[in-house]
mmCIF file of C-alpha atoms and ligand atoms in Angstrom:
data_model
loop_
_atom_site.group_PDB
_atom_site.id
_atom_site.type_symbol
_atom_site.label_atom_id
_atom_site.label_comp_id
_atom_site.label_asym_id
_atom_site.label_seq_id
_atom_site.Cartn_x
_atom_site.Cartn_y
_atom_site.Cartn_z
ATOM 1 C CA MET A 14 74.460 109.891 88.201
ATOM 2 C CA THR A 15 72.404 112.022 85.798
ATOM 3 C CA ILE A 16 74.267 113.967 83.129
ATOM 4 C CA ILE A 17 72.315 116.741 81.451
ATOM 5 C CA LEU A 18 73.193 118.900 78.454
ATOM 6 C CA GLY A 19 71.644 122.344 79.007
ATOM 7 C CA ILE A 20 70.872 124.800 76.199
ATOM 8 C CA GLU A 21 70.022 128.494 76.615
ATOM 9 C CA THR A 22 69.126 130.960 73.845
ATOM 10 C CA SER A 23 66.320 133.050 75.339
ATOM 11 C CA CYS A 24 67.912 136.463 74.767
ATOM 12 C CA ASP A 25 71.409 137.412 73.599
ATOM 13 C CA GLU A 26 73.640 134.667 74.974
ATOM 14 C CA THR A 27 74.113 131.418 73.054
ATOM 15 C CA ALA A 28 74.953 128.922 75.763
ATOM 16 C CA ALA A 29 75.465 125.197 76.325
ATOM 17 C CA ALA A 30 76.648 123.346 79.430
ATOM 18 C CA VAL A 31 77.024 119.863 80.856
ATOM 19 C CA VAL A 32 75.998 119.392 84.509
ATOM 20 C CA VAL A 33 75.984 116.314 86.730
ATOM 21 C CA ASP A 34 73.121 115.765 89.194
ATOM 22 C CA GLY A 35 71.964 119.361 88.947
ATOM 23 C CA ARG A 36 74.981 120.691 90.811
ATOM 24 C CA ARG A 37 78.375 119.831 89.388
ATOM 25 C CA ILE A 38 79.371 121.788 86.281
ATOM 26 C CA LEU A 39 81.517 119.843 83.832
ATOM 27 C CA SER A 40 81.457 122.586 81.214
ATOM 28 C CA ASN A 41 79.778 125.945 80.763
ATOM 29 C CA VAL A 42 80.065 127.715 77.411
ATOM 30 C CA VAL A 43 78.562 131.163 76.828
ATOM 31 C CA PHE A 44 78.900 132.963 73.490
ATOM 32 C CA THR A 45 77.802 136.493 74.211
ATOM 33 C CA GLN A 46 76.305 138.707 71.499
ATOM 34 C CA GLU A 47 76.953 141.853 73.536
ATOM 35 C CA GLU A 48 79.204 143.522 70.936
ATOM 36 C CA LEU A 49 76.768 142.795 68.136
ATOM 37 C CA HIS A 50 73.926 144.608 69.892
ATOM 38 C CA GLN A 51 76.012 147.410 71.406
ATOM 39 C CA SER A 52 75.744 149.654 68.351
ATOM 40 C CA TYR A 53 71.922 149.446 68.543
ATOM 41 C CA GLY A 54 71.890 150.269 72.276
ATOM 42 C CA GLY A 55 69.915 147.094 73.060
ATOM 43 C CA VAL A 56 69.043 143.615 71.839
ATOM 44 C CA VAL A 57 67.603 143.460 68.310
ATOM 45 C CA PRO A 58 65.446 140.290 68.290
ATOM 46 C CA GLU A 59 66.004 139.237 64.684
ATOM 47 C CA VAL A 60 69.750 139.822 64.869
ATOM 48 C CA ALA A 61 69.841 137.792 68.105
ATOM 49 C CA ALA A 62 67.942 134.852 66.593
ATOM 50 C CA ARG A 63 70.194 134.704 63.557
ATOM 51 C CA GLN A 64 73.311 134.841 65.703
ATOM 52 C CA HIS A 65 71.973 131.953 67.848
ATOM 53 C CA LEU A 66 71.624 129.959 64.633
ATOM 54 C CA VAL A 67 75.296 130.532 63.891
ATOM 55 C CA GLY A 68 76.482 129.804 67.425
ATOM 56 C CA ILE A 69 74.318 127.045 68.817
ATOM 57 C CA LEU A 70 76.034 123.942 67.404
ATOM 58 C CA PRO A 71 79.568 125.265 68.037
ATOM 59 C CA ALA A 72 78.468 126.022 71.638
ATOM 60 C CA VAL A 73 77.121 122.485 72.103
ATOM 61 C CA GLU A 74 80.217 120.978 70.503
ATOM 62 C CA ARG A 75 82.491 123.028 72.781
ATOM 63 C CA ALA A 76 80.450 122.154 75.884
ATOM 64 C CA LEU A 77 80.670 118.427 75.126
ATOM 65 C CA HIS A 78 84.373 118.690 74.329
ATOM 66 C CA ASP A 79 85.186 120.675 77.516
ATOM 67 C CA SER A 80 83.205 118.248 79.679
ATOM 68 C CA GLY A 81 84.813 115.127 78.251
ATOM 69 C CA VAL A 82 81.315 113.679 77.949
ATOM 70 C CA ALA A 83 80.187 112.004 74.724
ATOM 71 C CA LEU A 84 76.655 112.380 73.376
ATOM 72 C CA GLU A 85 75.928 108.746 74.260
ATOM 73 C CA ASP A 86 76.803 109.416 77.937
ATOM 74 C CA LEU A 87 74.065 112.038 78.286
ATOM 75 C CA ASP A 88 70.820 111.258 80.114
ATOM 76 C CA ALA A 89 68.790 114.227 78.939
ATOM 77 C CA VAL A 90 68.809 117.477 76.991
ATOM 78 C CA ALA A 91 67.309 120.523 78.716
ATOM 79 C CA VAL A 92 66.383 123.805 77.083
ATOM 80 C CA SER A 93 64.892 127.167 78.084
ATOM 81 C CA HIS A 94 61.561 127.434 76.263
ATOM 82 C CA GLY A 95 60.398 130.737 77.800
ATOM 83 C CA PRO A 96 60.118 133.480 78.814
ATOM 84 C CA GLY A 97 62.250 135.294 76.259
ATOM 85 C CA LEU A 98 62.399 136.327 72.619
ATOM 86 C CA ALA A 99 60.403 133.903 70.454
ATOM 87 C CA GLY A 100 62.873 133.726 67.576
ATOM 88 C CA SER A 101 65.796 133.224 69.948
ATOM 89 C CA LEU A 102 64.028 130.544 71.987
ATOM 90 C CA LEU A 103 63.097 128.656 68.799
ATOM 91 C CA VAL A 104 66.743 128.132 67.901
ATOM 92 C CA GLY A 105 67.575 126.519 71.253
ATOM 93 C CA VAL A 106 64.412 124.443 71.414
ATOM 94 C CA ASN A 107 64.895 123.079 67.905
ATOM 95 C CA ALA A 108 68.555 122.264 68.554
ATOM 96 C CA ALA A 109 67.618 120.469 71.796
ATOM 97 C CA LYS A 110 64.854 118.521 70.076
ATOM 98 C CA GLY A 111 67.147 117.481 67.251
ATOM 99 C CA ILE A 112 69.864 116.210 69.600
ATOM 100 C CA ALA A 113 67.404 114.439 71.919
ATOM 101 C CA PHE A 114 65.490 112.858 69.026
ATOM 102 C CA ALA A 115 68.600 111.665 67.227
ATOM 103 C CA ARG A 116 70.065 110.120 70.383
ATOM 104 C CA GLY A 117 66.877 108.848 72.029
ATOM 105 C CA LEU A 118 67.407 111.172 75.014
ATOM 106 C CA ARG A 119 64.802 112.660 77.310
ATOM 107 C CA LEU A 120 63.903 116.297 76.560
ATOM 108 C CA VAL A 121 63.198 118.746 79.384
ATOM 109 C CA GLY A 122 61.647 122.180 78.823
ATOM 110 C CA VAL A 123 62.883 124.632 81.443
ATOM 111 C CA ASN A 124 61.390 127.944 82.547
ATOM 112 C CA HIS A 125 64.242 130.432 82.152
ATOM 113 C CA LEU A 126 63.394 132.101 85.503
ATOM 114 C CA GLU A 127 63.458 128.744 87.256
ATOM 115 C CA GLY A 128 66.877 128.309 85.678
ATOM 116 C CA HIS A 129 68.054 131.579 87.254
ATOM 117 C CA ILE A 130 66.827 130.369 90.661
ATOM 118 C CA TYR A 131 68.581 127.009 90.278
ATOM 119 C CA ALA A 132 71.896 128.704 89.534
ATOM 120 C CA ASN A 133 71.975 128.768 93.342
ATOM 121 C CA TRP A 134 72.274 124.973 93.398
ATOM 122 C CA LEU A 135 75.387 124.925 91.219
ATOM 123 C CA LEU A 136 78.618 124.310 93.078
ATOM 124 C CA HIS A 137 80.684 127.480 93.174
ATOM 125 C CA ASP A 138 84.126 126.004 93.006
ATOM 126 C CA ALA A 139 83.395 124.686 89.530
ATOM 127 C CA VAL A 140 83.659 128.272 88.321
ATOM 128 C CA ARG A 141 87.235 129.194 87.680
ATOM 129 C CA GLY A 142 88.595 131.805 90.078
ATOM 130 C CA ASP A 143 85.797 131.431 92.630
ATOM 131 C CA ARG A 144 87.037 129.722 95.739
ATOM 132 C CA SER A 145 83.934 130.132 97.873
ATOM 133 C CA ALA A 146 82.747 126.560 97.436
ATOM 134 C CA GLN A 147 79.246 126.083 98.705
ATOM 135 C CA ARG A 148 78.450 122.424 99.120
ATOM 136 C CA ARG A 149 75.163 122.396 101.078
ATOM 137 C CA PRO A 150 72.089 122.722 98.877
ATOM 138 C CA PRO A 151 69.873 125.760 99.526
ATOM 139 C CA GLN A 152 67.382 125.399 102.386
ATOM 140 C CA PHE A 153 63.584 125.778 102.210
ATOM 141 C CA PRO A 154 61.507 127.798 102.855
ATOM 142 C CA MET A 155 63.451 130.291 100.817
ATOM 143 C CA VAL A 156 62.601 133.803 99.682
ATOM 144 C CA CYS A 157 63.950 134.369 96.235
ATOM 145 C CA LEU A 158 64.444 137.728 94.534
ATOM 146 C CA ILE A 159 64.471 137.272 90.765
ATOM 147 C CA VAL A 160 65.927 140.364 89.101
ATOM 148 C CA SER A 161 66.650 140.130 85.388
ATOM 149 C CA GLY A 162 66.325 142.232 82.260
ATOM 150 C CA GLY A 163 62.659 141.332 81.844
ATOM 151 C CA HIS A 164 61.493 140.340 85.347
ATOM 152 C CA THR A 165 61.460 141.470 88.952
ATOM 153 C CA GLU A 166 59.630 138.976 91.147
ATOM 154 C CA LEU A 167 59.772 138.201 94.845
ATOM 155 C CA VAL A 168 58.937 134.565 95.388
ATOM 156 C CA LEU A 169 58.491 132.195 98.324
ATOM 157 C CA MET A 170 59.769 128.727 97.564
ATOM 158 C CA ALA A 171 58.518 126.023 99.953
ATOM 159 C CA GLU A 172 60.166 123.114 98.166
ATOM 160 C CA HIS A 173 61.492 122.165 94.733
ATOM 161 C CA GLY A 174 59.153 123.470 92.041
ATOM 162 C CA SER A 175 56.774 125.198 94.509
ATOM 163 C CA TYR A 176 56.471 128.948 94.024
ATOM 164 C CA ARG A 177 54.295 131.544 95.687
ATOM 165 C CA LEU A 178 54.390 135.009 94.158
ATOM 166 C CA LEU A 179 54.780 137.657 96.872
ATOM 167 C CA GLY A 180 55.285 140.666 94.639
ATOM 168 C CA ARG A 181 56.424 141.767 91.207
ATOM 169 C CA THR A 182 57.207 144.920 89.307
ATOM 170 C CA ARG A 183 54.227 146.938 88.160
ATOM 171 C CA ASP A 184 56.176 148.508 85.297
ATOM 172 C CA ASP A 185 59.856 148.168 84.387
ATOM 173 C CA ALA A 186 61.988 145.251 85.524
ATOM 174 C CA ALA A 187 65.035 146.183 87.603
ATOM 175 C CA GLY A 188 67.448 145.237 84.796
ATOM 176 C CA GLU A 189 65.375 147.147 82.276
ATOM 177 C CA ALA A 190 65.539 150.227 84.535
ATOM 178 C CA PHE A 191 69.339 149.871 84.729
ATOM 179 C CA ASP A 192 69.522 149.544 80.937
ATOM 180 C CA LYS A 193 67.288 152.571 80.289
ATOM 181 C CA ALA A 194 69.017 154.760 82.882
ATOM 182 C CA ALA A 195 72.402 153.829 81.385
ATOM 183 C CA ARG A 196 71.203 154.824 77.927
ATOM 184 C CA MET A 197 69.979 158.193 79.248
ATOM 185 C CA LEU A 198 73.359 158.768 80.859
ATOM 186 C CA GLY A 199 75.273 157.807 77.710
ATOM 187 C CA LEU A 200 76.836 154.830 79.440
ATOM 188 C CA GLY A 201 76.136 152.197 76.784
ATOM 189 C CA TYR A 202 74.755 148.666 76.785
ATOM 190 C CA PRO A 203 74.302 146.480 78.805
ATOM 191 C CA GLY A 204 73.323 149.086 81.328
ATOM 192 C CA GLY A 205 73.683 147.251 84.651
ATOM 193 C CA PRO A 206 77.431 146.711 84.557
ATOM 194 C CA ALA A 207 77.909 150.196 83.023
ATOM 195 C CA ILE A 208 75.962 151.913 85.831
ATOM 196 C CA GLU A 209 77.865 149.850 88.379
ATOM 197 C CA ARG A 210 81.255 150.844 86.950
ATOM 198 C CA ALA A 211 80.277 154.507 86.623
ATOM 199 C CA ALA A 212 78.929 154.544 90.203
ATOM 200 C CA GLU A 213 82.227 153.196 91.499
ATOM 201 C CA ARG A 214 83.891 156.357 90.159
ATOM 202 C CA ALA A 215 81.463 158.723 91.904
ATOM 203 C CA PRO A 216 83.408 160.970 94.324
ATOM 204 C CA SER A 217 80.734 160.492 97.008
ATOM 205 C CA ARG A 218 81.037 156.692 96.743
ATOM 206 C CA ARG A 219 84.781 156.991 97.134
ATOM 207 C CA GLY A 220 84.365 159.108 100.239
ATOM 208 C CA HIS A 221 85.736 162.243 98.500
ATOM 209 C CA ALA A 222 82.544 164.312 98.651
ATOM 210 C CA ALA A 223 78.998 164.409 99.956
ATOM 211 C CA PRO A 224 76.362 163.109 97.496
ATOM 212 C CA PRO A 225 74.918 166.085 95.571
ATOM 213 C CA ALA A 226 71.574 166.997 97.144
ATOM 214 C CA ALA A 227 70.038 167.537 93.695
ATOM 215 C CA PHE A 228 70.594 163.867 92.919
ATOM 216 C CA GLN A 229 68.769 162.436 95.926
ATOM 217 C CA LEU A 230 66.077 160.205 94.418
ATOM 218 C CA THR A 231 62.804 159.255 96.085
ATOM 219 C CA ARG A 232 62.434 155.528 96.814
ATOM 220 C CA PRO A 233 59.293 153.993 95.261
ATOM 221 C CA TRP A 234 58.245 151.952 98.302
ATOM 222 C CA LEU A 235 54.626 150.999 97.357
ATOM 223 C CA ARG A 236 54.104 150.416 101.081
ATOM 224 C CA GLY A 237 51.939 147.536 102.225
ATOM 225 C CA THR A 238 52.851 145.417 99.198
ATOM 226 C CA TYR A 239 55.826 143.465 97.999
ATOM 227 C CA ASP A 240 55.401 145.004 94.555
ATOM 228 C CA PHE A 241 58.008 147.181 92.865
ATOM 229 C CA SER A 242 57.922 150.158 90.496
ATOM 230 C CA PHE A 243 60.983 151.530 88.755
ATOM 231 C CA SER A 244 59.598 153.695 85.967
ATOM 232 C CA GLY A 245 59.417 156.798 88.198
ATOM 233 C CA LEU A 246 63.091 156.487 89.075
ATOM 234 C CA LYS A 247 63.928 156.191 85.408
ATOM 235 C CA THR A 248 61.970 159.362 84.648
ATOM 236 C CA ALA A 249 63.700 161.181 87.504
ATOM 237 C CA VAL A 250 67.075 160.216 86.024
ATOM 238 C CA LEU A 251 65.950 161.488 82.626
ATOM 239 C CA ARG A 252 64.866 164.864 84.060
ATOM 240 C CA LEU A 253 68.079 165.298 86.019
ATOM 241 C CA ALA A 254 70.188 164.306 83.022
ATOM 242 C CA GLU A 255 68.324 166.795 80.843
ATOM 243 C CA SER A 256 68.779 169.550 83.408
ATOM 244 C CA GLN A 257 72.505 168.862 83.373
ATOM 245 C CA ARG A 258 72.801 168.839 79.596
ATOM 246 C CA ALA A 259 70.385 171.540 78.463
ATOM 247 C CA PRO A 260 72.336 174.594 79.655
ATOM 248 C CA VAL A 261 75.492 173.148 78.167
ATOM 249 C CA LYS A 262 73.784 172.799 74.794
ATOM 250 C CA ALA A 263 72.430 176.348 74.992
ATOM 251 C CA THR A 264 75.507 178.208 76.203
ATOM 252 C CA GLY A 265 78.334 175.807 75.541
ATOM 253 C CA ARG A 266 79.169 175.667 79.257
ATOM 254 C CA ALA A 267 77.613 174.448 82.479
ATOM 255 C CA PRO A 268 75.485 176.825 84.604
ATOM 256 C CA THR A 269 76.790 178.193 87.872
ATOM 257 C CA THR A 270 74.062 177.000 90.226
ATOM 258 C CA ARG A 271 73.775 173.293 89.409
ATOM 259 C CA PRO A 272 75.754 170.237 90.542
ATOM 260 C CA SER A 273 77.404 170.084 87.106
ATOM 261 C CA ASP A 274 79.406 173.187 88.101
ATOM 262 C CA VAL A 275 81.406 171.066 90.386
ATOM 263 C CA LEU A 276 81.060 167.766 88.650
ATOM 264 C CA GLY A 277 81.576 168.233 84.911
ATOM 265 C CA SER A 278 79.626 168.620 81.678
ATOM 266 C CA VAL A 279 78.070 166.617 78.846
ATOM 267 C CA PRO A 280 78.623 162.846 79.082
ATOM 268 C CA VAL A 281 80.506 160.897 76.470
ATOM 269 C CA SER A 282 79.964 157.182 75.979
ATOM 270 C CA GLY A 283 81.218 154.633 78.490
ATOM 271 C CA PRO A 284 81.466 154.499 82.285
ATOM 272 C CA GLU A 285 85.220 155.123 82.376
ATOM 273 C CA GLN A 286 85.001 158.441 80.489
ATOM 274 C CA ALA A 287 81.743 159.674 82.009
ATOM 275 C CA PRO A 288 81.773 163.132 83.634
ATOM 276 C CA LEU A 289 81.505 163.194 87.401
ATOM 277 C CA TRP A 290 77.870 164.315 87.473
ATOM 278 C CA VAL A 291 77.010 161.177 85.484
ATOM 279 C CA THR A 292 78.870 158.996 87.957
ATOM 280 C CA GLU A 293 77.005 160.661 90.837
ATOM 281 C CA LEU A 294 73.640 160.224 89.150
ATOM 282 C CA ALA A 295 74.484 156.577 88.350
ATOM 283 C CA ALA A 296 75.438 155.986 91.994
ATOM 284 C CA SER A 297 72.296 157.644 93.241
ATOM 285 C CA PHE A 298 70.075 155.634 90.879
ATOM 286 C CA GLN A 299 71.794 152.362 91.756
ATOM 287 C CA GLN A 300 71.423 153.075 95.481
ATOM 288 C CA ALA A 301 67.709 153.832 95.121
ATOM 289 C CA VAL A 302 67.031 150.595 93.205
ATOM 290 C CA VAL A 303 69.106 148.546 95.638
ATOM 291 C CA ASP A 304 67.431 150.106 98.708
ATOM 292 C CA VAL A 305 63.976 149.073 97.504
ATOM 293 C CA LEU A 306 65.015 145.581 96.397
ATOM 294 C CA VAL A 307 66.812 144.956 99.677
ATOM 295 C CA GLY A 308 64.106 146.498 101.900
ATOM 296 C CA LYS A 309 61.305 144.394 100.427
ATOM 297 C CA THR A 310 63.311 141.177 100.330
ATOM 298 C CA VAL A 311 64.418 141.539 103.947
ATOM 299 C CA SER A 312 60.805 142.173 105.097
ATOM 300 C CA ALA A 313 59.449 139.211 103.127
ATOM 301 C CA ALA A 314 62.112 136.897 104.528
ATOM 302 C CA ALA A 315 61.200 137.958 108.066
ATOM 303 C CA GLU A 316 57.427 137.662 107.512
ATOM 304 C CA PHE A 317 57.658 134.202 105.950
ATOM 305 C CA ARG A 318 60.408 132.972 108.268
ATOM 306 C CA ALA A 319 62.680 132.076 105.401
ATOM 307 C CA ARG A 320 65.663 129.894 106.235
ATOM 308 C CA GLN A 321 67.534 131.457 103.350
ATOM 309 C CA ILE A 322 67.310 134.286 100.851
ATOM 310 C CA ALA A 323 68.410 133.620 97.276
ATOM 311 C CA LEU A 324 69.287 136.147 94.599
ATOM 312 C CA ALA A 325 68.708 135.236 90.967
ATOM 313 C CA GLY A 326 69.000 136.832 87.504
ATOM 314 C CA GLY A 327 71.394 139.218 85.816
ATOM 315 C CA VAL A 328 70.951 142.083 88.307
ATOM 316 C CA ALA A 329 72.061 139.671 91.058
ATOM 317 C CA ALA A 330 75.556 140.300 89.653
ATOM 318 C CA ASN A 331 75.372 143.806 91.138
ATOM 319 C CA ARG A 332 77.892 144.063 93.951
ATOM 320 C CA LEU A 333 76.043 146.729 95.925
ATOM 321 C CA LEU A 334 72.885 144.596 95.899
ATOM 322 C CA ARG A 335 74.792 141.498 97.021
ATOM 323 C CA GLU A 336 76.624 143.358 99.791
ATOM 324 C CA GLN A 337 73.663 145.295 101.141
ATOM 325 C CA LEU A 338 71.283 142.336 101.107
ATOM 326 C CA SER A 339 73.817 140.220 102.983
ATOM 327 C CA ALA A 340 74.432 143.052 105.461
ATOM 328 C CA GLN A 341 70.760 143.755 106.211
ATOM 329 C CA ALA A 342 69.098 140.326 106.114
ATOM 330 C CA ARG A 343 68.751 138.154 109.212
ATOM 331 C CA ALA A 344 68.539 134.963 107.156
ATOM 332 C CA PRO A 345 71.656 133.847 105.290
ATOM 333 C CA VAL A 346 71.845 135.187 101.741
ATOM 334 C CA ILE A 347 73.004 133.013 98.867
ATOM 335 C CA CYS A 348 73.763 134.179 95.367
ATOM 336 C CA PRO A 349 75.401 132.511 92.399
ATOM 337 C CA PRO A 350 78.942 133.573 91.522
ATOM 338 C CA ILE A 351 78.779 136.525 89.120
ATOM 339 C CA PRO A 352 79.253 134.571 85.840
ATOM 340 C CA LEU A 353 76.308 132.337 86.795
ATOM 341 C CA CYS A 354 73.964 135.280 87.537
ATOM 342 C CA THR A 355 73.649 136.327 83.903
ATOM 343 C CA ASP A 356 72.245 133.977 81.262
ATOM 344 C CA ASN A 357 73.982 130.610 81.013
ATOM 345 C CA ALA A 358 73.054 127.010 80.283
ATOM 346 C CA ALA A 359 74.400 125.408 83.476
ATOM 347 C CA MET A 360 71.440 126.901 85.355
ATOM 348 C CA VAL A 361 69.081 125.353 82.783
ATOM 349 C CA ALA A 362 70.600 121.914 83.294
ATOM 350 C CA ALA A 363 70.409 122.394 87.089
ATOM 351 C CA ALA A 364 66.689 123.227 87.030
ATOM 352 C CA ALA A 365 66.045 120.352 84.616
ATOM 353 C CA TYR A 366 67.579 117.835 87.016
ATOM 354 C CA TYR A 367 64.920 118.583 89.661
ATOM 355 C CA ARG A 368 62.145 118.529 87.019
ATOM 356 C CA LEU A 369 63.392 115.125 85.843
ATOM 357 C CA GLU A 370 63.462 113.911 89.459
ATOM 358 C CA ALA A 371 59.781 114.878 89.633
ATOM 359 C CA GLY A 372 59.151 112.772 86.523
ATOM 360 C CA GLU A 373 58.632 115.680 84.135
ATOM 361 C CA VAL A 374 59.697 115.070 80.557
ATOM 362 C CA ALA A 375 58.664 117.168 77.538
ATOM 363 C CA GLY A 376 57.068 115.757 74.385
ATOM 364 C CA TRP A 377 58.318 116.381 70.852
ATOM 365 C CA ASP A 378 55.635 119.056 70.587
ATOM 366 C CA LEU A 379 57.452 121.271 73.126
ATOM 367 C CA ASP A 380 56.837 124.863 72.027
ATOM 368 C CA VAL A 381 58.379 128.176 72.976
ATOM 369 C CA ASN A 382 56.385 130.535 75.195
ATOM 370 C CA PRO A 383 57.764 134.102 75.240
ATOM 371 C CA ASN A 384 55.482 134.949 78.196
ATOM 372 C CA LEU A 385 55.958 131.791 80.236
ATOM 373 C CA ARG A 386 55.392 132.359 83.976
ATOM 374 C CA LEU A 387 56.625 130.381 86.919
ATOM 375 C CA PRO A 388 53.953 127.869 88.014
ATOM 376 C CA TYR A 389 52.696 129.980 90.921
ATOM 377 C CA THR A 390 50.491 128.352 93.563
ATOM 378 C CA ASN A 391 48.672 131.687 94.017
ATOM 379 C CA SER A 392 47.120 133.752 91.260
ATOM 380 C CA GLY A 393 48.837 137.125 91.666
ATOM 381 C CA ALA A 394 50.807 139.462 93.856
ATOM 382 C CA CYS A 395 49.499 140.090 97.376
HETATM 383 O O1 KG4 B 24 69.236 137.465 83.531
HETATM 384 P P1 KG4 B 24 69.834 138.262 82.457
HETATM 385 O O2 KG4 B 24 71.242 137.944 82.034
HETATM 386 O O3 KG4 B 24 68.952 138.210 81.171
HETATM 387 C C1 KG4 B 24 67.557 138.184 81.282
HETATM 388 O O4 KG4 B 24 66.999 137.094 81.544
HETATM 389 O O5 KG4 B 24 66.972 139.291 81.151
HETATM 390 O O6 KG4 B 24 69.744 139.779 82.926
HETATM 391 C C2 KG4 B 24 70.202 140.808 82.131
HETATM 392 C C3 KG4 B 24 70.018 142.098 82.908
HETATM 393 C C4 KG4 B 24 70.319 143.329 82.081
HETATM 394 O O7 KG4 B 24 69.267 144.249 82.253
HETATM 395 C C5 KG4 B 24 71.616 143.848 82.692
HETATM 396 O O8 KG4 B 24 71.748 145.250 82.600
HETATM 397 C C6 KG4 B 24 71.481 143.394 84.120
HETATM 398 O O9 KG4 B 24 70.894 142.119 84.042
HETATM 399 N N1 KG4 B 24 72.770 143.301 84.810
HETATM 400 C C7 KG4 B 24 73.115 144.063 85.874
HETATM 401 C C8 KG4 B 24 74.456 143.739 86.182
HETATM 402 N N2 KG4 B 24 74.875 142.774 85.308
HETATM 403 C C9 KG4 B 24 73.824 142.513 84.473
HETATM 404 N N3 KG4 B 24 72.416 144.978 86.562
HETATM 405 C C10 KG4 B 24 73.039 145.608 87.589
HETATM 406 N N4 KG4 B 24 74.331 145.357 87.933
HETATM 407 C C11 KG4 B 24 75.073 144.438 87.261
HETATM 408 N N5 KG4 B 24 76.339 144.217 87.609
HETATM 409 ZN ZN1 ZN B 25 67.974 135.628 82.196
#
C-alpha cells in the first residue's frame, strides 16, 4: 500500500489530498480563491500566490486530519510543479519539499496536465454524492482530451506515462475562450460554469423557441488536423454582443430588427439575471465549442482505435461536452466526477503513484516550470 500526500497550487485553488495506491481518496481538500479574484474578472497572479501562502499549511493539516493518516504513515509527497503560475507553483513546491525533507519522504514532481488525466483513475464513489463507482482502471490505448483554462490538447496514451500529441489549440485554450466570452457577456468569473448556467436558461435550449439565426456561429474545424482554434469564436461573440448593446446605448432601447427585440436588452452581471439574448449567445457559443471538441475527439478515437476516451481538465466539468461526447463516440467515454475535473490535489497524488511505480523520484533541486509540457513522444501536432 502506497499512501501519497498530494499538493496543488498551480493557479487559484490551494489543495491537498491523501490518496492510496493512486486510486482511493482518503481526503481531498480544496480551498478555492474564486471570490478573491471575482472582483478582478480573472486570476491575479500575485494575489493568488499570497493566498496560497496563507492556505497551504491549513489545507495540508485538514487533508491529513480528514484522512486519519499521520505524517509518519505517508510514503511520498507529490506536488504540481508546472505548468501554471510561477509564484503559485513555488508555494506548493516549497511546502512539499519542506514536509518531505523533514520526514525523510520521497518527493514527486507532477505535471499538472498529467494530474488532470489521472483524475480518471480515482475511484468515483470516494466523492460524496457520486454513486457511479468505477472500479476498473482506464484501458489503453486511450485518446485523451485535455481541456483546461490554459490548455487544449488531444493526446494518444499508449500506456502509463506515454503521450503522443495529436493536436492542440493554435490560440486560446477552450477554458480561456469560455472565460473571455463570459466576460464579454457580463456573466462573471469563472466563465465556464457561468456560460453553462446562462445557456441552460436559453429559450431555445429549453425547447421554447428556435435558436436565433443571428447567433449561429461558424465552427472552426481546421480540417485535416486535430488542432483547435477558438479565438475566432470569441471575436464573433464580441461582435454580436456589441451589436446587441450599441443601439441600446445610443437610443436607450433595443432596435426593432435584431434578436434583442425579442430577447431583451443590456446584460447585467451573473448568469441568473442575464437577458435572454445573452443566454442565447452563451448557448450558441457553448454549442460551437463543444461541437468542435467532440468532433475531433471522436475522429481521433476512431483513427487510433482507442479502447477508451478520457476527458480531463476544468472544461471536462461541462455537462453538454460530457453528454455529447458520450452520445457520439463509439469507444466508451470516461470522465472524472465534476469536483475532480477542476484543480484538486487528489489527481496529483494519483499521477504521482504511477511515476513512483516507474521509479521516478524528484531531487531537492526540484524547480517550478510555468511552461512545462507533457513528455510527448512526438515533437508537435500532426
Ligand atoms: O483545470 P482547471 O480547473 O484549471 C486549469 O488548469 O486551468 O480549468 C479551469 C477552466 C476555466 O477556464 C473554467 O472556466 C473552466 O475550466 N470550466 C468550465 C466549467 N467549469 C470550469 N468550462 C466549461 N464548463 C464548465 N462547467
Ligand atoms: Zn488545471
